[in-house]
Amino acid sequence: MKKILVIIFATIAISSCKVDREPFGSLQSEKINQNPEESIDGLLNGVYAQLKAWSDPMHRLGEYAGDNMMIRGSSTDPFYEFISFARTPNNARLTTFWDSGYKAIAQASNIINLIPQGKNATLDSKLGECYYVRGMMYFYLVRAFGRPYYQSPETNLGVPIVNGTPKDVINLNLPDRATVKATYEQAISDLKKAEELITVNKGPVFASKGAAQAMLSRIYLYMSGTYENPNQANAQLSIDYANKVIASSSTYSLLPRDQFMKYNTLIPENNRETIFAIKRVASEFSGSDHYYGIGGMYANIGGQGWGEMYASAKYIGLLNETGRNDWRPDKYKIVDARAAFIEPTYSKNAAGAYTEVFRFIKDDAGNVVNYVQATVTRNGGTITCTEGTDVYTLTPLNAAQESYTINYKNGKTYTGFIDYFITLNRVYPQFYIVKDSREGEDSHLHSPVISRLGEVYLNRAEAYAKLQKFTEALSDLNTIRTRSIINGGYASLNASNAGDLIDKERQLELAYQAERSFDVFRNGKALSRQYPGPQNQNLSIAATDFRVIYYIPQSAINSYPGKLTQNPTQ
């Protein structure tokens, strides 16, 4: 059975291409060599096609395990394991992530192995695209299935390194998982090769020299240790590759604030900040995709989408830290540009008017917190709110921003905002997330962003901080921060606050791009989610916890021709 599955795996490498639809063994290398330029385009299309299936679970396992979002309740969908940290090896979405990743590696490797390098620059550039995809896949796989790099990369296991379909698939015996260090080295080698070979930039929906450099900047950052114990050599390499991308001002540039607030609506080809994105088009993204795709879980737009996951109170709190973001339609004012990607679902009463409420978060039994939306009554200069039969007087904290405090019946003082009533799903206000929707203004159409210039500046800021170059780090950090918050730059950066401020800015800037959980753990920090929602609010996941990484899919172990070691179960 294992051998049959390997043969099927091998044939997939060609079956999705627009050229000869023959099994791998029937596609003669002589035929490719006779006209490599024609053959490689079809083969390369097949490589990019694999990224579309891969990008969905990639987003979910990276984002759902973080603290930027909450879900309205439990779910039978396998993605709930990513949220709950109830890791199992039999997860269909995790299997798709693994299978699609290795299919992309196999297809890219087969092209590299079949078409000789050095025929001409155009052909070599396309080979470079294959190296980029392969290197990127190894990195994404190892960060999901291998422990954070600062934790003994020489001995911890990464993923198997299998570069192409072996000639003898009948008597196949593939190697077990390589170490984390070796897997990173493979990813780096491939991406450096991509940087060397790619000379043609076909735009941000194709691999490019800049995309390879941006990914190398991120990989070396992942290898740069923690703030407390940095690897300075790798931090410097992260800076070096960030410099290359940032210097490409003729190719990439940060969007100004007003355009950045519409980032999600821009197609990648019209977005100078996007370095690489996985292209989706409306013709292939319709029907159930609007419900079951990434954006469909975060919002219901035009009657499409489940809208069951919302921005967490923790993330909303970060957005409001420097001033209230007012989403009320008649008082709309965005302080932090990143708040433009959040849309509360305000509802009107039977008379067609909004209901004023005082929204705050209160403590409940069991060290759990929950939202309260208490109806507001104004009587001259006195403002009260009512929860059940309890009436509280609001004390101004910042009247201009309509921020107030109340002395609650449990003896605690709570802070909140006067707002309009937001529709509840179960008991949770719906703070819709639209960052992964509305591309080209088409409901939930979204081309997942892999790299963009905003991240590269933050990569360099963190790497500078790990080299104790706080002046340079502050400059990069404020380049991103002041783009979103006018006059909101930090006054100073030093060893005592650099880690917290840089990590906070990464959370704000890169939310809903599948980076958050990995950013927390790679720097040795713990993840806690004490904010309203059905998640375990009392659970803190340390970076050393076995649940930080995912199990190898059991189906992959069962079909693997050789030993494939599972991750520890505790």
Coordinates of C-alpha atoms in Angstrom, one line a residue:
M1 CA 0.0 0.0 0.0
K2 CA 2.8 2.4 0.8
K3 CA 4.4 1.9 -2.6
I4 CA 1.1 2.5 -4.3
L5 CA 0.7 5.8 -2.5
V6 CA 4.2 6.9 -3.4
I7 CA 3.5 6.2 -7.1
I8 CA 0.3 8.2 -6.9
F9 CA 2.2 11.0 -5.2
A10 CA 4.7 11.0 -8.0
T11 CA 2.1 11.3 -10.7
I12 CA 0.4 14.3 -9.1
A13 CA 3.5 16.3 -10.0
I14 CA 2.4 16.4 -13.6
S15 CA -1.4 15.8 -13.5
S16 CA -2.4 19.4 -12.7
C17 CA -0.2 21.0 -15.4
K18 CA -1.4 22.4 -18.8
V19 CA 1.2 20.4 -20.7
D20 CA 1.1 16.7 -21.5
R21 CA -1.1 15.0 -18.9
E22 CA 1.0 11.9 -18.7
P23 CA 2.2 10.0 -15.7
F24 CA 5.6 11.1 -14.4
G25 CA 7.4 8.1 -15.9
S26 CA 5.8 8.8 -19.4
L27 CA 6.9 12.4 -19.5
Q28 CA 10.2 12.0 -21.2
S29 CA 13.0 14.3 -20.2
E30 CA 14.0 14.4 -23.9
K31 CA 10.7 16.0 -24.7
I32 CA 11.3 18.7 -22.1
N33 CA 14.9 19.3 -23.2
Q34 CA 13.8 19.8 -26.8
N35 CA 11.6 22.8 -25.8
P36 CA 12.3 23.6 -22.2
E37 CA 10.8 27.1 -22.4
E38 CA 7.4 25.8 -23.4
S39 CA 7.4 22.9 -20.9
I40 CA 8.6 24.8 -17.9
D41 CA 5.7 27.3 -18.0
G42 CA 3.1 24.5 -17.7
L43 CA 5.1 22.7 -15.0
L44 CA 5.6 25.9 -13.0
N45 CA 1.9 26.7 -13.2
G46 CA 1.4 23.3 -11.4
V47 CA 3.8 24.4 -8.7
Y48 CA 1.9 27.6 -8.0
A49 CA -1.4 25.7 -8.1
Q50 CA -0.4 23.7 -5.1
L51 CA 0.1 26.8 -3.0
K52 CA -3.6 27.6 -3.3
A53 CA -4.7 24.5 -1.4
W54 CA -1.8 24.8 1.0
S55 CA -2.4 28.5 1.9
D56 CA -5.8 27.8 3.6
P57 CA -4.6 25.4 6.4
M58 CA -1.4 27.4 6.5
H59 CA -3.4 30.5 7.6
R60 CA -5.5 28.6 10.1
L61 CA -2.8 26.8 12.0
G62 CA -0.7 29.9 12.2
E63 CA -3.4 32.4 13.1
Y64 CA -5.9 30.4 15.1
A65 CA -3.3 29.3 17.6
G66 CA -2.6 33.0 18.4
D67 CA -4.4 35.6 20.4
N68 CA -5.7 38.0 17.7
M69 CA -9.0 36.2 17.3
M70 CA -11.8 34.4 19.2
I71 CA -14.5 32.0 18.1
R72 CA -18.1 32.2 19.2
G73 CA -18.1 28.6 20.5
S74 CA -16.7 25.1 20.0
S75 CA -16.7 23.5 16.5
T76 CA -16.5 20.1 15.1
D77 CA -14.3 21.4 12.3
P78 CA -10.7 20.2 12.5
F79 CA -9.5 23.8 12.7
Y80 CA -10.8 23.9 16.3
E81 CA -7.9 21.9 17.4
F82 CA -5.6 24.8 16.3
I83 CA -7.6 27.1 18.6
S84 CA -7.9 24.8 21.6
F85 CA -4.4 23.3 21.4
A86 CA -6.0 19.8 21.5
R87 CA -3.4 18.4 19.2
T88 CA -4.1 15.1 17.3
P89 CA -2.4 13.4 14.4
N90 CA -5.7 12.8 12.6
N91 CA -6.6 16.3 11.5
A92 CA -7.8 16.7 7.9
R93 CA -6.7 20.3 7.6
L94 CA -3.2 19.6 8.9
T95 CA -3.0 16.7 6.4
T96 CA -3.8 19.1 3.6
F97 CA -1.1 21.4 4.8
W98 CA 1.4 18.6 4.8
D99 CA 0.3 17.0 1.6
S100 CA 0.1 20.2 -0.4
G101 CA 3.4 21.4 0.9
Y102 CA 5.2 18.2 -0.1
K103 CA 3.4 18.2 -3.5
A104 CA 4.8 21.7 -4.1
I105 CA 8.2 20.5 -3.1
A106 CA 8.0 17.5 -5.3
Q107 CA 6.9 19.4 -8.4
A108 CA 9.5 22.2 -7.9
S109 CA 12.2 19.6 -7.3
N110 CA 11.2 17.5 -10.4
I111 CA 11.5 20.7 -12.6
I112 CA 14.9 21.5 -11.0
N113 CA 16.1 17.9 -11.7
L114 CA 14.7 17.7 -15.2
I115 CA 15.8 21.0 -16.7
P116 CA 19.5 21.8 -16.7
Q117 CA 20.6 25.1 -15.4
G118 CA 22.6 27.5 -17.7
K119 CA 20.7 27.3 -21.0
N120 CA 19.6 30.9 -20.8
A121 CA 18.8 33.6 -18.2
T122 CA 15.0 33.4 -18.8
L123 CA 15.0 29.6 -18.1
D124 CA 17.3 30.0 -15.1
S125 CA 15.0 32.7 -13.7
K126 CA 12.1 30.2 -13.8
L127 CA 14.2 27.6 -12.2
G128 CA 14.9 30.1 -9.5
E129 CA 11.1 30.4 -8.9
C130 CA 11.1 26.6 -8.2
Y131 CA 13.9 27.0 -5.7
Y132 CA 11.9 29.8 -4.0
V133 CA 8.8 27.7 -3.6
R134 CA 10.7 24.7 -2.3
G135 CA 12.7 26.8 0.2
M136 CA 9.5 28.5 1.4
M137 CA 7.7 25.2 1.8
Y138 CA 10.5 23.7 3.9
F139 CA 10.5 26.8 6.2
Y140 CA 6.7 26.8 6.7
L141 CA 6.7 23.0 7.3
V142 CA 9.6 23.1 9.8
R143 CA 8.1 26.0 11.8
A144 CA 4.8 24.1 12.1
F145 CA 6.3 20.6 12.9
G146 CA 9.7 21.5 14.4
R147 CA 10.4 23.2 17.6
P148 CA 11.4 26.9 17.8
Y149 CA 15.0 27.3 16.5
Y150 CA 16.5 28.6 19.8
Q151 CA 15.7 25.2 21.3
S152 CA 18.5 22.8 20.4
P153 CA 18.1 22.8 16.6
E154 CA 20.9 20.3 16.2
T155 CA 18.9 17.6 17.9
N156 CA 15.2 18.5 17.6
L157 CA 13.5 17.1 14.5
G158 CA 12.4 19.1 11.6
V159 CA 10.8 17.5 8.5
P160 CA 12.0 15.0 5.9
I161 CA 14.1 16.5 3.1
V162 CA 12.9 14.8 -0.1
N163 CA 13.8 16.8 -3.2
G164 CA 12.0 15.2 -6.1
T165 CA 10.6 11.9 -7.0
P166 CA 13.2 9.2 -6.8
K167 CA 13.9 7.1 -9.9
D168 CA 13.0 3.8 -8.2
V169 CA 9.6 4.4 -6.5
I170 CA 9.0 0.6 -6.2
N171 CA 11.9 -0.1 -3.8
L172 CA 11.7 3.3 -2.1
N173 CA 13.1 3.9 1.4
L174 CA 13.0 7.6 2.2
P175 CA 15.0 9.2 5.1
D176 CA 13.4 10.1 8.4
R177 CA 13.0 13.7 9.5
A178 CA 16.0 15.8 9.3
T179 CA 16.9 18.0 12.3
V180 CA 15.5 21.5 12.6
K181 CA 19.0 22.9 11.8
A182 CA 19.3 20.8 8.7
T183 CA 15.8 21.7 7.5
Y184 CA 16.5 25.4 7.9
E185 CA 19.8 25.0 6.1
Q186 CA 17.9 23.4 3.2
A187 CA 15.4 26.3 3.1
I188 CA 18.2 28.8 3.2
S189 CA 20.2 27.0 0.4
D190 CA 17.1 27.0 -1.8
L191 CA 16.2 30.6 -1.2
K192 CA 19.8 31.7 -1.8
K193 CA 19.7 29.8 -5.1
A194 CA 16.5 31.6 -6.0
E195 CA 18.0 34.9 -5.2
E196 CA 20.9 34.1 -7.5
L197 CA 18.9 32.8 -10.4
I198 CA 15.8 35.0 -10.6
T199 CA 16.5 37.9 -12.9
V200 CA 13.0 38.6 -14.1
N201 CA 10.4 40.1 -11.8
K202 CA 7.0 39.1 -13.0
G203 CA 5.1 40.8 -10.2
P204 CA 4.1 40.0 -6.7
V205 CA 2.1 36.8 -7.5
F206 CA 5.3 35.1 -8.7
A207 CA 8.5 34.3 -6.9
S208 CA 11.1 37.0 -7.3
K209 CA 14.5 38.0 -6.1
G210 CA 12.9 40.3 -3.6
A211 CA 10.6 37.6 -2.3
A212 CA 13.6 35.3 -1.7
Q213 CA 15.4 38.1 0.1
A214 CA 12.3 38.9 2.3
M215 CA 11.9 35.2 3.2
L216 CA 15.6 35.0 4.1
S217 CA 15.3 38.0 6.3
R218 CA 12.4 36.3 8.1
I219 CA 14.2 32.9 8.4
Y220 CA 17.4 34.4 9.9
L221 CA 15.2 36.3 12.3
Y222 CA 13.7 33.0 13.4
M223 CA 17.2 31.8 13.9
S224 CA 18.3 34.9 15.8
G225 CA 17.5 33.5 19.3
T226 CA 15.5 35.4 21.9
Y227 CA 15.9 38.9 23.2
E228 CA 17.5 37.6 26.3
N229 CA 19.9 35.3 24.5
P230 CA 20.3 36.5 20.9
N231 CA 22.3 34.9 18.1
Q232 CA 23.9 38.0 16.8
A233 CA 25.4 36.5 13.6
N234 CA 21.9 35.5 12.4
A235 CA 20.4 38.8 13.5
Q236 CA 23.0 40.5 11.3
L237 CA 22.1 38.3 8.4
S238 CA 18.4 39.2 8.9
I239 CA 19.4 42.8 8.6
D240 CA 21.5 42.2 5.6
Y241 CA 18.6 40.6 3.7
A242 CA 16.1 43.2 4.9
N243 CA 18.5 45.9 3.6
K244 CA 18.4 44.4 0.1
V245 CA 14.6 44.5 0.0
I246 CA 14.2 47.9 1.5
A247 CA 16.8 49.3 -0.9
S248 CA 14.6 48.1 -3.8
S249 CA 12.6 51.4 -3.7
S250 CA 11.9 51.1 -7.4
T251 CA 10.1 47.9 -6.8
Y252 CA 8.6 48.0 -3.3
S253 CA 7.4 50.9 -1.2
L254 CA 5.2 51.3 1.9
L255 CA 1.7 52.4 1.1
P256 CA 0.7 55.7 2.6
R257 CA -1.8 55.6 5.5
D258 CA -5.0 56.1 3.5
Q259 CA -4.1 53.5 0.9
F260 CA -2.9 51.1 3.6
M261 CA -6.3 51.2 5.3
K262 CA -7.6 49.7 2.0
Y263 CA -4.9 47.1 1.7
N264 CA -7.3 44.2 1.7
T265 CA -9.2 45.6 -1.3
L266 CA -6.2 46.0 -3.6
I267 CA -5.2 43.2 -5.9
P268 CA -1.6 42.2 -5.4
E269 CA -0.5 43.4 -8.8
N270 CA -1.6 46.9 -7.9
N271 CA 0.0 46.9 -4.5
R272 CA 3.6 48.1 -4.2
E273 CA 3.9 46.9 -0.6
T274 CA 3.2 43.3 -1.5
I275 CA 6.3 41.3 -2.2
F276 CA 4.7 37.9 -2.7
A277 CA 1.1 36.7 -2.5
I278 CA -0.7 33.6 -3.6
K279 CA -3.0 34.7 -6.3
R280 CA -6.7 33.9 -6.2
V281 CA -9.2 35.1 -8.8
A282 CA -13.0 35.5 -8.6
S283 CA -13.6 32.8 -11.2
E284 CA -12.0 30.2 -8.9
F285 CA -13.3 31.6 -5.7
S286 CA -17.1 31.4 -5.6
G287 CA -20.0 29.6 -4.0
S288 CA -19.0 27.8 -0.8
D289 CA -15.5 29.4 -0.9
H290 CA -17.1 32.6 0.4
Y291 CA -18.4 30.6 3.4
Y292 CA -15.6 28.1 4.0
G293 CA -12.6 30.2 3.0
I294 CA -10.5 32.2 5.4
G295 CA -12.5 35.4 5.2
G296 CA -15.8 33.7 5.4
M297 CA -15.1 32.6 9.0
Y298 CA -14.2 36.2 10.0
A299 CA -17.2 38.0 8.6
N300 CA -20.5 37.9 6.8
I301 CA -20.3 40.3 3.9
G302 CA -23.3 40.7 1.6
G303 CA -25.0 37.7 3.1
Q304 CA -21.9 35.5 2.5
G305 CA -19.7 33.9 5.1
W306 CA -20.3 32.3 8.5
G307 CA -18.9 35.2 10.5
E308 CA -18.1 33.1 13.5
M309 CA -14.6 34.4 14.5
Y310 CA -14.0 37.9 15.7
A311 CA -11.1 40.2 16.7
S312 CA -10.1 39.4 20.2
A313 CA -10.6 41.9 23.0
K314 CA -6.9 41.8 23.5
Y315 CA -6.3 42.9 19.9
I316 CA -9.0 45.5 20.1
G317 CA -7.3 46.8 23.3
L318 CA -4.0 47.2 21.5
L319 CA -5.7 49.1 18.7
N320 CA -7.2 51.5 21.2
E321 CA -4.1 51.9 23.3
T322 CA -3.1 55.3 21.9
G323 CA -6.7 56.6 21.4
R324 CA -10.1 55.3 20.8
N325 CA -11.0 53.9 17.3
D326 CA -14.6 54.9 16.9
W327 CA -16.3 52.6 14.4
R328 CA -19.8 54.1 14.8
P329 CA -21.1 55.0 11.3
D330 CA -22.0 58.6 12.2
K331 CA -18.8 59.2 14.3
Y332 CA -16.3 57.1 12.4
K333 CA -12.7 58.0 13.4
I334 CA -9.8 55.7 13.1
V335 CA -6.7 56.4 15.2
D336 CA -4.7 53.3 14.4
A337 CA -5.0 52.5 10.6
R338 CA -5.0 48.8 11.4
A339 CA -8.4 49.3 13.0
A340 CA -9.8 49.8 9.4
F341 CA -9.7 46.0 9.0
I342 CA -12.2 45.6 11.9
E343 CA -15.9 46.2 11.4
P344 CA -18.3 45.8 14.4
T345 CA -21.9 44.8 13.5
Y346 CA -23.9 47.6 14.9
S347 CA -27.6 47.0 15.0
K348 CA -30.6 49.3 15.1
N349 CA -33.8 48.9 17.1
A350 CA -37.3 48.6 15.7
A351 CA -37.5 52.4 15.3
G352 CA -34.4 52.3 13.1
A353 CA -32.1 53.9 15.7
Y354 CA -28.9 52.8 17.3
T355 CA -29.0 51.9 21.0
E356 CA -26.3 53.5 23.2
V357 CA -24.5 51.1 25.5
F358 CA -21.5 51.2 27.9
R359 CA -19.3 48.3 26.8
F360 CA -16.8 46.9 29.2
I361 CA -15.3 43.6 30.2
K362 CA -16.1 42.2 33.7
D363 CA -14.7 39.3 35.8
D364 CA -16.9 36.3 36.2
A365 CA -16.4 33.1 38.3
G366 CA -13.5 30.8 37.6
N367 CA -11.1 33.7 36.6
V368 CA -13.1 34.1 33.3
V369 CA -14.0 37.5 31.7
N370 CA -17.0 38.4 29.6
Y371 CA -18.3 41.4 27.7
V372 CA -21.1 43.5 29.0
Q373 CA -23.2 45.9 26.9
A374 CA -25.2 47.9 29.4
T375 CA -27.9 50.3 28.1
V376 CA -27.0 54.0 28.6
T377 CA -29.3 56.7 29.9
R378 CA -28.5 60.4 29.8
N379 CA -30.0 62.8 32.3
G380 CA -28.5 66.2 31.9
G381 CA -24.8 65.8 32.7
T382 CA -25.3 62.5 34.4
I383 CA -24.8 59.3 32.5
T384 CA -25.8 55.9 33.8
C385 CA -25.9 52.4 32.4
T386 CA -28.1 49.5 33.4
E387 CA -27.2 45.8 33.6
G388 CA -30.2 43.8 34.7
T389 CA -31.6 45.6 37.7
D390 CA -28.2 47.2 38.5
V391 CA -27.6 50.9 37.6
Y392 CA -24.2 52.4 37.5
T393 CA -23.1 56.0 37.2
L394 CA -20.4 56.6 34.6
T395 CA -17.3 58.6 35.6
P396 CA -15.5 60.4 32.8
L397 CA -12.0 59.1 32.0
N398 CA -11.7 60.8 28.7
A399 CA -15.0 62.4 27.9
A400 CA -13.9 63.5 24.4
Q401 CA -13.4 59.8 23.5
E402 CA -16.4 58.8 25.6
S403 CA -14.3 56.6 27.8
Y404 CA -15.6 56.1 31.3
T405 CA -15.3 54.0 34.5
I406 CA -17.8 52.4 36.7
N407 CA -17.6 51.0 40.3
Y408 CA -19.1 47.6 39.8
K409 CA -21.0 45.6 42.4
N410 CA -18.1 43.2 42.9
G411 CA -16.1 46.1 44.2
K412 CA -13.9 46.4 41.1
T413 CA -13.6 49.4 38.8
Y414 CA -14.0 48.8 35.1
T415 CA -13.2 51.0 32.1
G416 CA -15.1 51.0 28.9
F417 CA -16.5 53.1 26.1
I418 CA -19.9 54.4 25.3
D419 CA -20.7 52.8 21.9
Y420 CA -23.7 51.5 20.0
F421 CA -25.0 48.0 20.6
I422 CA -23.2 45.4 18.6
T423 CA -25.1 42.3 17.5
L424 CA -24.3 39.3 19.6
N425 CA -23.4 35.8 18.3
R426 CA -24.3 33.7 21.3
V427 CA -23.0 36.1 23.9
Y428 CA -20.2 37.8 22.0
P429 CA -20.2 41.1 20.1
Q430 CA -19.3 40.6 16.5
F431 CA -16.1 42.5 15.7
Y432 CA -15.8 41.3 12.1
I433 CA -12.3 41.0 10.6
V434 CA -12.1 42.0 6.9
K435 CA -8.4 42.0 6.4
D436 CA -8.7 38.7 4.5
S437 CA -11.8 39.7 2.4
R438 CA -13.0 42.2 -0.2
E439 CA -10.0 41.9 -2.7
G440 CA -11.2 43.8 -5.7
E441 CA -14.3 44.4 -3.6
D442 CA -15.5 40.9 -4.2
S443 CA -16.9 39.6 -0.9
H444 CA -14.4 37.2 0.6
L445 CA -11.9 37.0 -2.3
H446 CA -8.4 37.1 -0.9
S447 CA -4.9 36.4 -2.2
P448 CA -2.9 35.4 1.0
V449 CA 0.0 37.6 1.6
I450 CA 3.3 35.8 2.2
S451 CA 5.7 38.7 2.4
R452 CA 5.2 42.5 2.4
L453 CA 7.5 45.4 3.0
G454 CA 5.9 46.3 6.3
E455 CA 7.1 43.0 7.8
V456 CA 10.6 43.5 6.4
Y457 CA 11.0 46.8 8.4
L458 CA 9.8 45.0 11.5
N459 CA 12.3 42.1 10.8
R460 CA 15.1 44.6 10.7
A461 CA 13.9 46.5 13.8
E462 CA 13.9 43.3 15.8
A463 CA 17.3 42.2 14.5
Y464 CA 18.8 45.6 15.3
A465 CA 17.4 45.4 18.9
K466 CA 19.0 42.0 19.3
L467 CA 22.3 43.6 18.3
Q468 CA 21.7 46.4 20.9
K469 CA 21.4 48.9 18.1
F470 CA 18.4 50.6 19.6
T471 CA 18.6 53.9 17.6
E472 CA 18.3 52.0 14.3
A473 CA 15.7 49.7 15.7
L474 CA 13.6 52.6 16.9
S475 CA 13.8 54.2 13.5
D476 CA 12.4 51.1 11.7
L477 CA 9.8 50.5 14.4
N478 CA 8.5 54.1 14.1
T479 CA 8.5 53.9 10.3
I480 CA 5.7 51.3 10.7
R481 CA 4.0 52.7 13.7
T482 CA 3.7 56.3 12.5
R483 CA 2.3 55.1 9.2
S484 CA -0.6 53.8 11.2
I485 CA -0.8 56.2 14.1
I486 CA -0.2 59.8 13.3
N487 CA 2.4 61.3 15.7
G488 CA 2.3 57.9 17.5
G489 CA 6.0 57.1 17.4
Y490 CA 7.8 55.7 20.4
A491 CA 10.1 58.2 22.2
S492 CA 12.8 55.7 23.1
L493 CA 13.8 52.1 22.8
N494 CA 16.2 50.3 25.1
A495 CA 17.0 46.8 26.4
S496 CA 14.1 47.0 29.0
N497 CA 11.3 47.7 26.5
A498 CA 12.5 46.7 23.0
G499 CA 11.1 43.2 23.1
D500 CA 7.7 44.2 24.3
L501 CA 7.3 47.1 21.9
I502 CA 8.6 45.4 18.8
D503 CA 6.5 42.3 19.5
K504 CA 3.4 44.5 20.1
E505 CA 4.0 46.2 16.8
R506 CA 4.4 42.9 14.9
Q507 CA 1.1 41.8 16.5
L508 CA -0.7 44.9 15.4
E509 CA 0.8 45.0 11.9
L510 CA 0.8 41.3 10.9
A511 CA -2.5 40.3 12.5
Y512 CA -4.5 37.8 10.4
Q513 CA -1.4 36.9 8.3
A514 CA -0.7 33.7 10.1
E515 CA 2.4 35.0 11.9
R516 CA 1.3 35.6 15.5
S517 CA 1.6 32.3 17.2
F518 CA 5.0 31.6 15.7
D519 CA 6.3 35.1 16.6
V520 CA 5.4 34.4 20.3
F521 CA 7.0 31.0 20.6
R522 CA 10.2 31.7 18.6
N523 CA 11.2 34.4 21.1
G524 CA 10.6 32.0 24.0
K525 CA 7.4 33.7 25.2
A526 CA 4.2 32.2 26.5
L527 CA 0.8 32.6 24.9
S528 CA -2.2 33.5 27.1
R529 CA -5.7 34.3 26.0
Q530 CA -7.6 35.8 29.0
Y531 CA -10.2 37.7 27.0
P532 CA -13.9 37.0 26.3
G533 CA -14.5 33.8 24.4
P534 CA -15.0 30.1 24.9
Q535 CA -11.3 29.3 24.7
N536 CA -9.5 28.2 27.9
Q537 CA -8.9 31.7 29.4
N538 CA -6.8 30.3 32.2
L539 CA -4.4 28.4 29.9
S540 CA -0.9 29.7 29.3
I541 CA 1.1 27.9 26.6
A542 CA 4.9 28.1 27.3
A543 CA 7.3 28.1 24.3
T544 CA 8.6 24.8 25.6
D545 CA 5.2 23.1 25.7
F546 CA 4.8 20.1 23.5
R547 CA 1.6 21.6 22.0
V548 CA 3.6 24.5 20.4
I549 CA 4.2 22.3 17.4
Y550 CA 1.8 20.0 15.5
Y551 CA 1.8 16.3 15.1
I552 CA 2.9 14.8 11.9
P553 CA -0.3 13.7 10.1
Q554 CA -0.9 10.0 10.8
S555 CA -1.8 9.4 7.2
A556 CA 1.6 10.6 6.2
I557 CA 3.3 8.3 8.7
N558 CA 1.2 5.3 7.5
S559 CA 2.0 5.9 3.8
Y560 CA 5.7 6.9 4.2
P561 CA 8.2 4.5 2.7
G562 CA 10.5 4.4 5.6
K563 CA 10.6 5.6 9.2
L564 CA 8.8 8.9 9.9
T565 CA 9.1 9.8 13.6
Q566 CA 6.1 11.4 15.3
N567 CA 6.4 14.4 17.6
P568 CA 6.3 13.8 21.3
T569 CA 2.8 13.5 22.9
Q570 CA 3.8 15.4 26.1

